[in-house]
Amino acid sequence: MERIYLDNNATTLVDPAVREAMDPFYCHMYGNPNSLHSFGIEVRPYLHRAMEQLYRGIEADDEDDIIINSCATEGNNTVIMGMYFSLLKETRKKRIVTTQLEHPSIREACRFLEAQGVKVTYLAPNRDGLITAEMVAEVVSDKTALVSVMWANNETGLIQPMKEISDVCRERGVYLHTDAVQTIGKVKVSVKEVPVDFLTFSAHKFHGPKGVGGLYLRKGVVLPPLLHGGEQMGGHRAGTVDVAGMVAMGKAMELAVSALEYENREVRRLRDKLEDALLQHKDVMVVGDRNLRTPNTVYVSIRGVEGEAMIWDLNQHGIAASTGSACASESLEASPILTAIGADRELAHTGVRLSLSRFTTETEIDFTIGVIDKAIVRLRQLSTSY
Amino acid sequence: MAKNDLIGGSLWEQYSKKVSERMNNPQHFGELTEAEAELMGGRLVIANEGAESCGDTVRLYWIVEDDSEVIRAATFKSFGCGTAIASTDMMAEMCIGKTVDEATKITNLDVERALRDTEDQAAVPPQKMHCSVMAYEVIKQAAAIYRNVDVSTLADKDIVCECARVSLQTIEDAIRINDLTSVEEIVDYTKAGAFCKSCIRPGGHEKRELYLVDILARVREEIELERNPQAKTEDDFAQLSIIKKLRAIEAVLDSDIRPVLARDGGGIELDDLTVDADGITHIAIQYKGACKGCAGSVAGTLSFVQHSLQTRLGDSLRVQVV
């Protein structure tokens, strides 16, 4: 059976060109870039090139830093824990402002700091699923050390008004972090246009490999490292850099940025086609205005059809999607993000997320539409509630 | 934590083949009508269970033969995930040919067992057990309707978890039938506490009359006493020397406590022991492994540890975490 992957917000296919770029660094150019000898020296130009690609990708200034690490979870923890040691612990800035929409690596890191006496405000989104600059302005005070707002949400694809939020933070002199994991390669990410202080991303969300990510630090920002014990990354992150991973991430970034136009036109068209087909059914709703979402994501609620049952049926036909249904989570809890956007309990149990990529084809979307149509009929026949 | 726990389990990987097959092709779904009942010379019974607002719901249809009280036909409808559909399908099948009284004896465990591929391999992962619990409860509901008794006389009065409508009786049954020892297991089996969590322990979102931690402690005590009526040796314990006290505590840790914590990848070590002027023995414990830093370890787990020690060694013992 040909399989169809519509779970690209979870992870993505490594672009064959990325795979090719990283290949030489396993069996041929396997030197440690910190070594003095030729094995070390020969890999360094590739790292420089990867850095160029990454800096260009997010329009970072040469004076800024992009720390290569293992993933966005590490980056997010580095920011939260680093802020604890640089500001929250000793100074009178004792507060973090974040949102109820964040990834667990922000949410749980903040919870951990709450136990250390840090005060954390978790902003609830408005009915459209958005965190507005006004909401941030309302709670930021001179006691706030950091604001952390996810740029685009993994479940709904909703894009937050980062520019406006960054204006508020600059005006108030508060550090701003954004988790841009779901944004790179979906919409333009420029730290020049949207001046954040910290930005985190993960290669495997934009057709790079798993296990490598990046943390952007604006020039002049002080942040102690999470990992100590080496001079790599200018002392910001100890540990031998994953050479192949870094080269791959550079290449993946370059490709993702150059594919933005395609993403916004073609991926969006396919996503909209799928979404329109879903909305043909009665009692189907989609979360969030499609123009405010990343072009690849649709989060749909089909009345009477439990989310896990739907992705089960899709999987039976080789289609991969995901659900925020309470039933499918380890804890039987509805996704906190759906709860935060005020989803009623039915939505919390019926939600299915379909996320496309630039590798998704029209044939795949057409096939998926057919399978979903049949699954809706079958599962509604079984359902007590439809 | 251990080798097999580090890469977390995938839900679907843990479903038996029978569960998958019944999810894909349920054999007994659909409705039964009055006309069909009449044709078969029986009575139509329709029972609903679960609250959709809290997740899964199931509706059970029976045609019960007039004189014999034998269930001649059973079908269902369900708003639920794969395991809910599969276990309800199996439950409906198990009802057919049984009398109403026989059917009420079918438990969720029977349903789960019938869905296993092999005898010693569970048909569903623990957190999916609640789906079969619902299948069991809808039978009770149907029987109550058939007997024309108020459902509350058969079903349960004290609702402990409002979100999931789980009663005290259901929780007590789940603890006893499945020999549950932690609040987490109660949540897995009954879905009580899975939503707003108010009913797990005091201090939650909403004030409740009954909390899972207290129910668990009480039922465990009853179970231990039933199993080992001689267990209490409290009079002796207070008289023991420090060394013997230490040994007695270690023995209880080994027999009653460590095996339970190990199931969740945790452990426990004795750190200190002092006896105060009132003859109360204070022991300090240290958590290991998964228990360390676990939110439950200072609440539910601690009360379980203290309770287990007190059951075996007497009430003159207090436990604190270092």
Short mmCIF file of C-alpha atoms in Angstrom, two decimals, chain B residues 154 197-198:
data_model
loop_
_atom_site.label_atom_id
_atom_site.label_comp_id
_atom_site.label_asym_id
_atom_site.label_seq_id
_atom_site.Cartn_x
_atom_site.Cartn_y
_atom_site.Cartn_z
CA LEU B 154 -28.64 -1.11 40.62
CA LYS B 197 -8.68 15.98 38.33
CA SER B 198 -10.63 17.59 41.18
#
